[in-house]
Structure formats: structure tokens, C-alpha cells
mmCIF file of C-alpha atoms in Angstrom:
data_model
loop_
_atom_site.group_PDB
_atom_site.id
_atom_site.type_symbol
_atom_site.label_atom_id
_atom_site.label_comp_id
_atom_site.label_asym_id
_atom_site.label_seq_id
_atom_site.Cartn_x
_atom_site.Cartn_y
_atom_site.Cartn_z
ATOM 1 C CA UNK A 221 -86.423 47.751 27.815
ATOM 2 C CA UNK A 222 -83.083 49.615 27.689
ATOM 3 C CA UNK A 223 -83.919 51.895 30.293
ATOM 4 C CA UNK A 224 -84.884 49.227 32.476
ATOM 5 C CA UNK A 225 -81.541 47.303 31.811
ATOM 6 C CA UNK A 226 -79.353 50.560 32.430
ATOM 7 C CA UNK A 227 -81.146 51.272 35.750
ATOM 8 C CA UNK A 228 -80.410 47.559 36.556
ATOM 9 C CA UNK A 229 -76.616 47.918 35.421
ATOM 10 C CA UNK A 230 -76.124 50.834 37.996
ATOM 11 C CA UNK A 231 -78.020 49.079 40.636
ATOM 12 C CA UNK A 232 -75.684 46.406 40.265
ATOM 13 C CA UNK A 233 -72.255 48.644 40.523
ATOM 14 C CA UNK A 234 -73.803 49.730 43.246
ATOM 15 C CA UNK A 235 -74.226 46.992 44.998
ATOM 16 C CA UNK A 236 -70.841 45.352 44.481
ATOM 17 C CA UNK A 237 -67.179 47.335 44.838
ATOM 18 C CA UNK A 238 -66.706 45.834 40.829
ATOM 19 C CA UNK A 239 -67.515 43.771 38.230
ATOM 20 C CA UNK A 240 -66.711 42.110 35.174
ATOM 21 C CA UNK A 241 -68.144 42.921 31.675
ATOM 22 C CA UNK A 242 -68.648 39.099 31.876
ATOM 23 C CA UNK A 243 -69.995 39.412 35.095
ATOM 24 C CA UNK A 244 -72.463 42.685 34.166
ATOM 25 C CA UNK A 245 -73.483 40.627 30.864
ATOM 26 C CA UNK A 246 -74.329 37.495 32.522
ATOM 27 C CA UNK A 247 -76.531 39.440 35.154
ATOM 28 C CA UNK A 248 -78.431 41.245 32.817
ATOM 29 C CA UNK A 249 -78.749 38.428 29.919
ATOM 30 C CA UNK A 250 -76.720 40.390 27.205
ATOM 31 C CA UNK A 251 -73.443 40.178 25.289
ATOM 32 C CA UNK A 252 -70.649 41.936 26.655
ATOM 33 C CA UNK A 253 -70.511 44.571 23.711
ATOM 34 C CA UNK A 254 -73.954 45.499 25.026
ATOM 35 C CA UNK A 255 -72.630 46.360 28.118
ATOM 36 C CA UNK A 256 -70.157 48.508 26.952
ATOM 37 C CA UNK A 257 -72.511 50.253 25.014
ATOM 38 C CA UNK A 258 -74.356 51.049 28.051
ATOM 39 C CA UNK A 259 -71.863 51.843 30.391
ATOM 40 C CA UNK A 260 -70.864 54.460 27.709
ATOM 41 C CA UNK A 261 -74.414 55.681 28.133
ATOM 42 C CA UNK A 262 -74.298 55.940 31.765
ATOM 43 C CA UNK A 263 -71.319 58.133 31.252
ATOM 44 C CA UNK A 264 -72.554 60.359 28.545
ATOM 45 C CA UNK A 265 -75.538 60.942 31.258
ATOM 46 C CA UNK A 266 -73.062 62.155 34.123
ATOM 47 C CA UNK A 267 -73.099 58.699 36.096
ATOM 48 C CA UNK A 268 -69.352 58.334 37.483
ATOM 49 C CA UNK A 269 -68.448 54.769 35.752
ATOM 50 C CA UNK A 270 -65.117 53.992 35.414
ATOM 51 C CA UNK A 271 -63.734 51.302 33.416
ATOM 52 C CA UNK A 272 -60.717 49.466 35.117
ATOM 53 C CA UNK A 273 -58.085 47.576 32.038
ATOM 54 C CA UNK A 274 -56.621 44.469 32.054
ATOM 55 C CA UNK A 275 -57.405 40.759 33.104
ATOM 56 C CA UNK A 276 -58.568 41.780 36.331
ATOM 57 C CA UNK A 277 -60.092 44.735 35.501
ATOM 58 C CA UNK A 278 -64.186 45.436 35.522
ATOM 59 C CA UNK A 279 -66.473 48.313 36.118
ATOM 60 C CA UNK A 280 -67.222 50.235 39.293
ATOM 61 C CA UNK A 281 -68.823 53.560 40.452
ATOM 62 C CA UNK A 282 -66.460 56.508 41.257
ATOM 63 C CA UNK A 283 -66.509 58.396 44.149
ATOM 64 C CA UNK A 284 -68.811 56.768 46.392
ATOM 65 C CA UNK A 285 -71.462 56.989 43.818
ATOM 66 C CA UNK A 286 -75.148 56.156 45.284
ATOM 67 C CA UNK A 287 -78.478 56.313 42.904
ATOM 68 C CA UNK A 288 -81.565 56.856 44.312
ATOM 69 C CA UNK A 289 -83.875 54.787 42.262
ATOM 70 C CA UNK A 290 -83.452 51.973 45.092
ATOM 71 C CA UNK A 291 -87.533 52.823 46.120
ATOM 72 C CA UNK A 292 -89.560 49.274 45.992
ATOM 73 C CA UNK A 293 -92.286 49.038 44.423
ATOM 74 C CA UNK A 294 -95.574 47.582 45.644
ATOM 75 C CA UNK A 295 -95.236 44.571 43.961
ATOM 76 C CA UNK A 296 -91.158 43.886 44.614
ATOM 77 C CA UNK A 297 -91.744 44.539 47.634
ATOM 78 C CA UNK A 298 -94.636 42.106 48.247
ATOM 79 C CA UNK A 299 -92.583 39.851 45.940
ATOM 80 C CA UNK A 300 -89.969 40.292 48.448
ATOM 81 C CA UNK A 301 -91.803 38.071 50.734
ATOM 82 C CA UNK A 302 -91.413 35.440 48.833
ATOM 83 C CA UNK A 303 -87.703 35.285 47.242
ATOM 84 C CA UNK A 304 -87.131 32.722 49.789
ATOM 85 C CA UNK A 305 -89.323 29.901 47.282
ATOM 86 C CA UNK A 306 -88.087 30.985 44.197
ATOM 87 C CA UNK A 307 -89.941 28.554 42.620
ATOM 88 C CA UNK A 308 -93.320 29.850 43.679
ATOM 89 C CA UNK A 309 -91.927 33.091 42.278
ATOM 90 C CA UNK A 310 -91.519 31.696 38.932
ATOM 91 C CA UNK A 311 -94.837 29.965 38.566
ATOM 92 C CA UNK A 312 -97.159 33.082 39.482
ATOM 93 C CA UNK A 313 -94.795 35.091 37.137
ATOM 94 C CA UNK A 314 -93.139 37.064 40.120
ATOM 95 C CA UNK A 315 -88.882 36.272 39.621
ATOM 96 C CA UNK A 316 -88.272 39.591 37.671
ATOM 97 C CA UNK A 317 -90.102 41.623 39.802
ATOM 98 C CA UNK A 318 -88.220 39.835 43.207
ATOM 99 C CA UNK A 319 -84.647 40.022 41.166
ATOM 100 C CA UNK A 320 -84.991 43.555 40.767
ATOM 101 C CA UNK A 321 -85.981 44.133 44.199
ATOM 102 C CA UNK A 322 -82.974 42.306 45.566
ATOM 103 C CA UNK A 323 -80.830 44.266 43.903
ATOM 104 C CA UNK A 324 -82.915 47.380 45.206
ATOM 105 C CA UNK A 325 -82.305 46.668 48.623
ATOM 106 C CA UNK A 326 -78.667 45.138 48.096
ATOM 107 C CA UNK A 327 -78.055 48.556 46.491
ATOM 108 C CA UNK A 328 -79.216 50.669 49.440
ATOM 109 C CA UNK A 329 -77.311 48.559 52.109
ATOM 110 C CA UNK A 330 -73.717 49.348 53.600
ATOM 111 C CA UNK A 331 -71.066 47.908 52.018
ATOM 112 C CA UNK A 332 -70.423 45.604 55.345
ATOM 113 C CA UNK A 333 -74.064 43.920 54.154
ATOM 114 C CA UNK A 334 -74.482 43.641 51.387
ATOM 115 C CA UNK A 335 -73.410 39.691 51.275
ATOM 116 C CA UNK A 336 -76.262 39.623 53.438
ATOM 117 C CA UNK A 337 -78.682 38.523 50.579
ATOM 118 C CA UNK A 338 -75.922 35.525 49.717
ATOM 119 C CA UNK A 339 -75.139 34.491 53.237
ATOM 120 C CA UNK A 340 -78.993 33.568 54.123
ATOM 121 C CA UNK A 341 -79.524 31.973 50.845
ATOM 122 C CA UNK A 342 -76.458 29.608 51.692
ATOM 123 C CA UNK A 343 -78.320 28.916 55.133
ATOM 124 C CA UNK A 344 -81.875 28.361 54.467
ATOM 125 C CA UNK A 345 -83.474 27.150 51.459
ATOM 126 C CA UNK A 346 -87.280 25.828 51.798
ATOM 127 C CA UNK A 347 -88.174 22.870 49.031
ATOM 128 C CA UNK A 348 -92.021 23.284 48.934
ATOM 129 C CA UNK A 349 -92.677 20.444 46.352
ATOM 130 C CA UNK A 350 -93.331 16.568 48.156
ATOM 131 C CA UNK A 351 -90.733 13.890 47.155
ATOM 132 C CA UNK A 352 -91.019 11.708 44.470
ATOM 133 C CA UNK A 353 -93.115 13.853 42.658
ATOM 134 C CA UNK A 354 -92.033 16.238 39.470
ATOM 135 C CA UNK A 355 -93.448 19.911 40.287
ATOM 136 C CA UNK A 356 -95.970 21.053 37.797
ATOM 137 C CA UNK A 357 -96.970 24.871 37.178
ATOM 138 C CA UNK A 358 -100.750 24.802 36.231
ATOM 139 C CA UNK A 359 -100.713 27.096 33.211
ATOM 140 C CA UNK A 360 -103.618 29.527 34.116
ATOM 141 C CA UNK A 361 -100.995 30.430 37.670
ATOM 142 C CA UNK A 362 -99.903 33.610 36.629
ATOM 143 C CA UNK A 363 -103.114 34.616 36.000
ATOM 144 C CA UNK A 364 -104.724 33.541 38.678
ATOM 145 C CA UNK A 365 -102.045 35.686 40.969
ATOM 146 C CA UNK A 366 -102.453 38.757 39.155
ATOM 147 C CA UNK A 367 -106.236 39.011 39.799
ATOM 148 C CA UNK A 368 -105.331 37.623 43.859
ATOM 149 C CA UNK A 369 -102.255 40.858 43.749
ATOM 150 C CA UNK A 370 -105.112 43.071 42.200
ATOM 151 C CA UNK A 371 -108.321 42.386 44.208
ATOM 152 C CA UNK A 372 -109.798 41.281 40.498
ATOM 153 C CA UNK A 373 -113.158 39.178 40.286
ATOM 154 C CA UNK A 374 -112.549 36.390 37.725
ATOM 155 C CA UNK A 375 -114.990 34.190 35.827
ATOM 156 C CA UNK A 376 -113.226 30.595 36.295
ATOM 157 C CA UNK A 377 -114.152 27.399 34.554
ATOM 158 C CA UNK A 378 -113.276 24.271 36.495
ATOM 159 C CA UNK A 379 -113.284 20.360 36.794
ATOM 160 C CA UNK A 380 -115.435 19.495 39.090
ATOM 161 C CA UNK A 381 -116.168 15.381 39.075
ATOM 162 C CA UNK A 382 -117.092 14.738 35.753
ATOM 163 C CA UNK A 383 -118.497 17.988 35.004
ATOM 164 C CA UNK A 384 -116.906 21.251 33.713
ATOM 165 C CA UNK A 385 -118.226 24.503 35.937
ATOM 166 C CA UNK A 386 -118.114 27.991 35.885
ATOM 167 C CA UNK A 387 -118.094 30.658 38.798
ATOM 168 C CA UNK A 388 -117.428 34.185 39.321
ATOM 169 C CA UNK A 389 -115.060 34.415 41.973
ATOM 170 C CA UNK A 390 -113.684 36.968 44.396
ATOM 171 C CA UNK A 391 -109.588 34.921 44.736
ATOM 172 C CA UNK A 392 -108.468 36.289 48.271
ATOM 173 C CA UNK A 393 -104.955 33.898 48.495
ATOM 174 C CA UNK A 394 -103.039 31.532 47.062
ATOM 175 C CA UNK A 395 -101.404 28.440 49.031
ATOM 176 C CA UNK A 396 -98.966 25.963 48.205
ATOM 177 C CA UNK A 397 -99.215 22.989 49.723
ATOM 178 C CA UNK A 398 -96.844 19.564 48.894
ATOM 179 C CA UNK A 399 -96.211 21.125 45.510
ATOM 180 C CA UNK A 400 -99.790 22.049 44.536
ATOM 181 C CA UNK A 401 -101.237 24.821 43.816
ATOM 182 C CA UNK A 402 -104.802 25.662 45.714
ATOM 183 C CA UNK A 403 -106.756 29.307 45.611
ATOM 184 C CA UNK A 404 -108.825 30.481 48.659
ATOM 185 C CA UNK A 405 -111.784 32.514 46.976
ATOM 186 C CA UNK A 406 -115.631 33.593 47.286
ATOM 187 C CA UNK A 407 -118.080 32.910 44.775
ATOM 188 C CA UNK A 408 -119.827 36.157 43.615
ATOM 189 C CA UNK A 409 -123.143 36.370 45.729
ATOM 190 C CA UNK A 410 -122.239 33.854 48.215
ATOM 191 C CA UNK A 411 -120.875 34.652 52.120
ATOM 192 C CA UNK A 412 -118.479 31.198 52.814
ATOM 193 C CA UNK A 413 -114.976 30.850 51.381
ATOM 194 C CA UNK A 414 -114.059 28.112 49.209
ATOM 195 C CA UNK A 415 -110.990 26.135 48.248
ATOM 196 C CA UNK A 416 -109.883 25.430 44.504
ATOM 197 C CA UNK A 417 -107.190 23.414 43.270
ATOM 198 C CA UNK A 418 -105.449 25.911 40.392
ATOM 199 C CA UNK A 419 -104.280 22.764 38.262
ATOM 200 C CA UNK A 420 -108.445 21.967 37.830
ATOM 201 C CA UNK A 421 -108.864 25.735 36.271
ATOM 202 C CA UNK A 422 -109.528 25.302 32.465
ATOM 203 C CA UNK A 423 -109.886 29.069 32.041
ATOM 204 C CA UNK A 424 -109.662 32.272 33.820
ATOM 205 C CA UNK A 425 -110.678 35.263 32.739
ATOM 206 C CA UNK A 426 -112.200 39.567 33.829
ATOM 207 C CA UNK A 427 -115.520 38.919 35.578
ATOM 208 C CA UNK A 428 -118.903 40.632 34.116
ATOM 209 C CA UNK A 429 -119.691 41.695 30.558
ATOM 210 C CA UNK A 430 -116.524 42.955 28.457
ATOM 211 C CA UNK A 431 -117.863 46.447 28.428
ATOM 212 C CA UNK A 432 -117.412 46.620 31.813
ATOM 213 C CA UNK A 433 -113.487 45.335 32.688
ATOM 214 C CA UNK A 434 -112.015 48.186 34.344
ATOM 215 C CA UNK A 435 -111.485 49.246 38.328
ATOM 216 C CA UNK A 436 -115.059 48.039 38.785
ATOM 217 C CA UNK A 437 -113.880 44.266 38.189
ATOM 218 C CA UNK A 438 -111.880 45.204 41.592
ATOM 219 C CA UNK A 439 -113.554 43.573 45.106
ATOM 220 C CA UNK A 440 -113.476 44.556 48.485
ATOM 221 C CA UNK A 441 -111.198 42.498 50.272
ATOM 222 C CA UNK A 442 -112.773 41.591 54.076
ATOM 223 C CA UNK A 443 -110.772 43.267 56.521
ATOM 224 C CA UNK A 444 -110.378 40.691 58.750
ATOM 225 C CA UNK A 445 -109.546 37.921 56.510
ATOM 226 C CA UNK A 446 -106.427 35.882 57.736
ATOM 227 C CA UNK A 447 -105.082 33.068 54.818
ATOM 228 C CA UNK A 448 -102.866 31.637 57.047
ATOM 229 C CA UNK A 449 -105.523 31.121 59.878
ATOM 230 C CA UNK A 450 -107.774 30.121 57.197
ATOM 231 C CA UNK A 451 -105.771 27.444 55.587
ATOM 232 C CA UNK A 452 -104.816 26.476 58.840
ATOM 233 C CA UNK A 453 -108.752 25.624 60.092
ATOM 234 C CA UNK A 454 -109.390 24.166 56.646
ATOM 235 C CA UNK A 455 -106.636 21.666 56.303
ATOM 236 C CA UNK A 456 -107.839 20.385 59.641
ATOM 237 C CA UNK A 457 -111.244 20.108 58.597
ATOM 238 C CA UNK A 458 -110.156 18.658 55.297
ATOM 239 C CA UNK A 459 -107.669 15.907 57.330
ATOM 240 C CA UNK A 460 -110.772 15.198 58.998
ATOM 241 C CA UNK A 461 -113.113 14.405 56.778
ATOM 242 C CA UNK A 462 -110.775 11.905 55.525
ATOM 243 C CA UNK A 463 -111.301 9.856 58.420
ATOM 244 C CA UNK A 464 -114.529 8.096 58.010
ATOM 245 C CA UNK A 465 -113.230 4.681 59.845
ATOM 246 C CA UNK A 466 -112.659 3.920 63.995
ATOM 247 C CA UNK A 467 -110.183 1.520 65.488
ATOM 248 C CA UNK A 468 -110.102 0.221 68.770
ATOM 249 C CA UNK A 469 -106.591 -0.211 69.759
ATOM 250 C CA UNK A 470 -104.465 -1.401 73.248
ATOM 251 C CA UNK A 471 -101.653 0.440 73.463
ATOM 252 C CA UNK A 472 -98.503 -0.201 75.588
ATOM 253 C CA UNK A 473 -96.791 3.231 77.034
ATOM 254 C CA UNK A 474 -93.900 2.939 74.064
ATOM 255 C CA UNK A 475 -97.236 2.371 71.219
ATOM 256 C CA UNK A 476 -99.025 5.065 73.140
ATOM 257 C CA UNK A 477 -95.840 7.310 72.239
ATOM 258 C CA UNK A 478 -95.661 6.727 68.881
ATOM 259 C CA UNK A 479 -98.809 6.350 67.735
ATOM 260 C CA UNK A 480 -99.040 10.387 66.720
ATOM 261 C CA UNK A 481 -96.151 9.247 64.408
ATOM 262 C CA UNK A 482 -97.683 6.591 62.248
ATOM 263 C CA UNK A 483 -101.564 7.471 61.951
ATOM 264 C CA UNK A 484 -103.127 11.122 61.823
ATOM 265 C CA UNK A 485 -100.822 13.619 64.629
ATOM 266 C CA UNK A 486 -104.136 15.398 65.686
ATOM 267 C CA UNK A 487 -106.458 12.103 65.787
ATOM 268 C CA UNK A 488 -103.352 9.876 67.631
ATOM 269 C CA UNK A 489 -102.694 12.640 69.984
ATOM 270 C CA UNK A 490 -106.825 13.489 70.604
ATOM 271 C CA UNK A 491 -107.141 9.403 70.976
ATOM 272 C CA UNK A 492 -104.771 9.036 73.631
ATOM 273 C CA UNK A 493 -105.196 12.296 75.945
ATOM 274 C CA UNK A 494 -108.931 10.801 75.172
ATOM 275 C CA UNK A 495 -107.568 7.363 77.192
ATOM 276 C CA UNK A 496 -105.585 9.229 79.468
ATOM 277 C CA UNK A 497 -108.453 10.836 80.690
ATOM 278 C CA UNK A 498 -110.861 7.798 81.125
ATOM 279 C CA UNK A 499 -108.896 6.339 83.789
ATOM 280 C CA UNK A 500 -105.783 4.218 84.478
ATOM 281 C CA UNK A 501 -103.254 1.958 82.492
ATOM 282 C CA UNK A 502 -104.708 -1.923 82.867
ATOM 283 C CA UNK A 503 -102.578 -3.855 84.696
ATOM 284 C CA UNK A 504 -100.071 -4.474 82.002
ATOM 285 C CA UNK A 505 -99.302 -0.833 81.668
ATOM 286 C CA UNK A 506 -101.316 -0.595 78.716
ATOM 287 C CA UNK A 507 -104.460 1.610 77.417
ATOM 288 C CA UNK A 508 -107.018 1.022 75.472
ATOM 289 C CA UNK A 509 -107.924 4.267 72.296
ATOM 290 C CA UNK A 510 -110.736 4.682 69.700
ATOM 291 C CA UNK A 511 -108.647 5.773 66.680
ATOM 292 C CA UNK A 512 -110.620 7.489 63.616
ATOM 293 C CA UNK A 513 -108.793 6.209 60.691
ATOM 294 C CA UNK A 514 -109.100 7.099 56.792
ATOM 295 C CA UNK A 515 -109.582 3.424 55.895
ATOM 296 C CA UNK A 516 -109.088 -0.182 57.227
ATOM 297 C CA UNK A 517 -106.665 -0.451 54.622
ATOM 298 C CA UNK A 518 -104.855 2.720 55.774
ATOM 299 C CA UNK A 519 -105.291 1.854 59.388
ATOM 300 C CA UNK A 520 -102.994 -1.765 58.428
ATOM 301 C CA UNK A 521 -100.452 -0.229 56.806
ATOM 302 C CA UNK A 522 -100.014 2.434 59.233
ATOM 303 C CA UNK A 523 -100.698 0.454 62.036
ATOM 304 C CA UNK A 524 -98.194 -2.455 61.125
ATOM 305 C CA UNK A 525 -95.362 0.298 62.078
ATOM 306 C CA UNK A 526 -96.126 -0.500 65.629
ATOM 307 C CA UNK A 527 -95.838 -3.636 65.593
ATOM 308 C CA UNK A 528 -96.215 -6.183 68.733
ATOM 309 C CA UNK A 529 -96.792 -2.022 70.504
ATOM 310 C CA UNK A 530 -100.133 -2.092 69.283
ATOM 311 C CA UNK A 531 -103.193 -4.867 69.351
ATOM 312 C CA UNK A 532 -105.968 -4.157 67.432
ATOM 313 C CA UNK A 533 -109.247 -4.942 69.085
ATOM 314 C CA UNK A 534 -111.890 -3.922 67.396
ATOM 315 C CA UNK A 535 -113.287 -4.398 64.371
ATOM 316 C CA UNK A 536 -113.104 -7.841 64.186
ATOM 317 C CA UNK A 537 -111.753 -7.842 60.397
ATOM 318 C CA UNK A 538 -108.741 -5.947 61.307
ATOM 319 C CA UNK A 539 -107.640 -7.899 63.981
ATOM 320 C CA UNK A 540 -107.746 -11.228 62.048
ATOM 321 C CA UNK A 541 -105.646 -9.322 59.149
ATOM 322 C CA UNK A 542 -103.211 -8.619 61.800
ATOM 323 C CA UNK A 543 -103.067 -11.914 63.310
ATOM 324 C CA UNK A 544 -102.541 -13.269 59.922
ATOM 325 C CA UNK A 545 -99.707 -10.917 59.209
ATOM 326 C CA UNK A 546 -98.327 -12.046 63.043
ATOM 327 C CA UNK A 547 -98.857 -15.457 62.445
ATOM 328 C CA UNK A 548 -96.618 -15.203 59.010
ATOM 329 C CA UNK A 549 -93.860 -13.191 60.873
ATOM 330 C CA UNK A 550 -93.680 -15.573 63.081
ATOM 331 C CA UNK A 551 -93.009 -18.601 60.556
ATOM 332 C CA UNK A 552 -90.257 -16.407 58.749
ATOM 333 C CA UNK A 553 -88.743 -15.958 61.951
ATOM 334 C CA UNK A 554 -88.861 -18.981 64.091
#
């Protein structure tokens, strides 16, 4: 552990023209007498750190000083990546590796940039997690993303309905999506890839028989699988699915607009270009779409945004709801 810390105390030095014992202990998590205790080590071991006095004083590197332990590792580096959600960092168990590879590359930057690291985090930020919704780490994360960083096969029990099942899986990528947690894997023997929420894992452990864990546990990853691509393909099959129901609809130009904006993007855009392409506006400007919806329910609320944009034709149950709901509006308002 001490080596580790003194390799992180010169990488720091490095990276900045000085710094505080207050600074240097509340970097590296220890009381300032530590740090003097291992800057004195530094210097015992021939590394140029000199100690400025006073208030304003602090520690720096002499001479231009430059160590050249600032080679990432495999998994900083990958870690890297992904300093930009720090709290996806933190749930797979990935912050210390991506802290010490920012200081890695701050160290091996010219002066002139090395505020470089500070200045983009004050720009962009991205807040994966949905609103009004407290982010929760499934406990068995970390393990899952060591055995998706090492190629691993796992043997996963999981909630499935009411039942509790277990698979040996081959986990290819992880995904977070509106704060949750899903793993893109293969199950051992089977071609198609599958999706998995991580928060439905009630164990996860080496695949096979325990005399057996070693480099054979390890999988051979298909070359030409893409998780974005993947994820991408499945969502839209997954937002799909969802929408078991059809609504006919009239539409003027402005409803036409906006219906991508209220119901499903893909299924409002598909629905119009669908009307577009049948022929011509009626003779009120307006054009008549076959919406796929989740639900009738859905299809109200949603639909209700549009307001006198939008009459529902078809089914019939729908369009007395939304009379009803016109009918009332127009008592509150007359």
C-alpha cells in the first residue's frame, strides 16, 4: 500500500508546479504527518523534493523533475473511457483504477495542459440516472464487470417471473440505461445473445466445477461483436414489443409535427411518412395515421398532449374517452 501511495505522491508533484501538505494529504486520504514521512522517503531514494516553509509554502519537484512510471495500464486505461460517468466507475468498482490514471496522464502532459483534465470536467458532465428516481448499485456489479473486463464465464442465478434460474453465461458488455444496470451475455451452449437486468442477479460466481477455475473459465469473445450496435437493435426491438395496441388518428399539419414528441419517436415518425406516402392531405389540410401504441391507456394520456391537433378515430372506445374529456373542457371553459 505504501508503495502505491508514494508513486501516487510523485505523480501528483508532477502534475502540479506545488502543493500543500494539506493539499498532498487530502489527495491521498492520509494525515499530513504521513506525508511528511513520505516525502522524506522520496528523498532518501534520490527523488528531488523540496520542501518550501511558511504559510504559503508546499512541496514541489526540483529541477524539472519527470518520473517515468506515467505507463497506463490495461485496465486505467480502459477505465479511462469512462471517467466521464464517475458514477458508473464507482459501481463496477473502477474509481481507483480511473483516479490513478488521471493523474498518469496529467503527469505526462506539458505544463500548459495539464488543467486540461479540470477544464472539460467544468464543461461536460453526463447524469446517466432518470429523474425522480434514487440510483441504486445492484450489489453483485463489481463482479459482474470483472468477469465482462476478463472474458470470464460465470454461473448466474436470476429472477426470472416467479422463479429463481441459473445459467452459465459468456457476459460480453455492460449498459446503462436510465440508471439501470443491464448485461449483454450468451448462455453457455447457445448461439443468440441475451439481455439481463444486473439488479435481478442473486449470485454470480467462476463457471464449471471448482477444480477447474483458472484461464480455462476465460471465453472467446466474437470478433465482430459491436455492444453499441447491439444495444442499439435491441432497444428498438424491445420499444417495440411494447406496442401491442393501434390508433387511428387525423392529424392536422401542426399534430402531424408533433406527434413524434408525445407517443413513440420511431412509431410517430414511421406513422406519418406511412400517411405521407398514401396520398394527399383531405381537404382540411389534415391526414389520417395508424399509430401502434403500448396501451389505450397510454395512447390517452399521451395523446391528450395534442389536444384539438389530433382526433381519434378509431377504436371506438378511445374516441368516446376523448369526447368525454372534450366535452368536460369545454364546461370548465365556457
Amino acid at each position: 500500500m505504501r508503495a502505491a501511495r508514494l508513486i501516487r505522491l510523485l505523480l501528483l508533484l508532477q502534475s502540479r508546479p506545488s502543493m500543500t501538505g494539506a493539499d498532498l494529504a487530502r489527495e491521498l486520504e492520509v494525515s499530513e504527518r504521513t506525508v511528511t514521512r513520505d516525502v522524506a522517503a522520496l528523498s532518501e531514494a534520490g527523488v528531488p523534493v523540496y520542501a518550501d516553509r511558511g504559510r504559503t509554502g508546499g512541496y514541489r519537484l526540483v529541477g524539472g523533475y519527470r518520473t517515468r512510471l506515467t505507463g497506463l495500464g490495461r485496465t486505467e486505461a480502459e477505465a479511462l473511457f469512462l471517467s466521464g460517468v464517475p458514477s458508473a466507475l464507482r459501481g463496477m468498482g473502477l474509481a481507483d483504477a480511473a483516479s490513478a490514471a488521471r493523474l498518469k496522464v496529467s503527469a505526462s502532459l506539458l505544463p500548459e495542459l495539464r488543467d486540461a483534465s479540470h477544464t472539460a470536467a467544468q464543461r461536460f458532465h453526463l447524469d446517466a440516472p432518470g429523474w425522480w428516481h434514487e440510483p441504486e448499485t445492484p450489489e453483485l456489479l463489481p463482479a459482474v464487470a470483472d468477469a465482462v473486463w476478463d472474458d470470464r464465464r460465470v454461473t448466474a442465478r436470476y429472477h426470472r417471473r416467479d422463479a429463481e434460474v441459473e445459467r452459465e453465461l459468456e457476459p460480453y458488455g455492460l449498459v446503462l440505461k436510465a440508471g439501470v444496470w443491464y448485461l449483454a451475455a450468451r448462455v453457455e451452449g447457445e448461439g443468440d445473445f441475451r439481455v439481463y437486468r444486473v439488479d435481478r442477479f442473486t449470485a454470480v460466481g467462476p463457471a464449471g466445477p471448482a477444480d477447474r477455475h483458472d484461464h480455462h473459465d476465460r471465453f472467446e469473445r466474437l470478433a465482430d461483436f459491436d455492444l453499441p450496435a447491439f444495444w442499439e437493435e435491441r432497444a428498438a426491438q424491445f420499444a417495440r414489443s411494447l406496442l401491442r395496441e393501434k390508433v387511428v388518428l387525423r392529424l392536422t399539419g401542426e399534430g402531424a409535427r408533433r406527434l413524434p414528441q408525445v407517443t413513440d419517436r420511431t412509431a410517430g415518425q414511421e406513422a406519418v411518412a406511412a400517411a405521407g406516402a398514401a396520398g394527399d392531405p383531405d381537404g382540411q389540410g389534415r391526414i389520417t395515421v395508424t399509430l401502434p401504441v403500448e396501451s389505450l391507456d397510454v395512447a390517452y394520456e399521451q395523446l391528450l398532449a395534442l389536444g384539438p391537433e389530433a382526433e381519434v378515430l378509431e377504436p371506438p372506445e378511445l374516441r368516446e374517452r376523448f369526447a368525454a374529456a372534450a366535452a368536460r373542457a369545454s364546461a370548465l371553459y365556457r
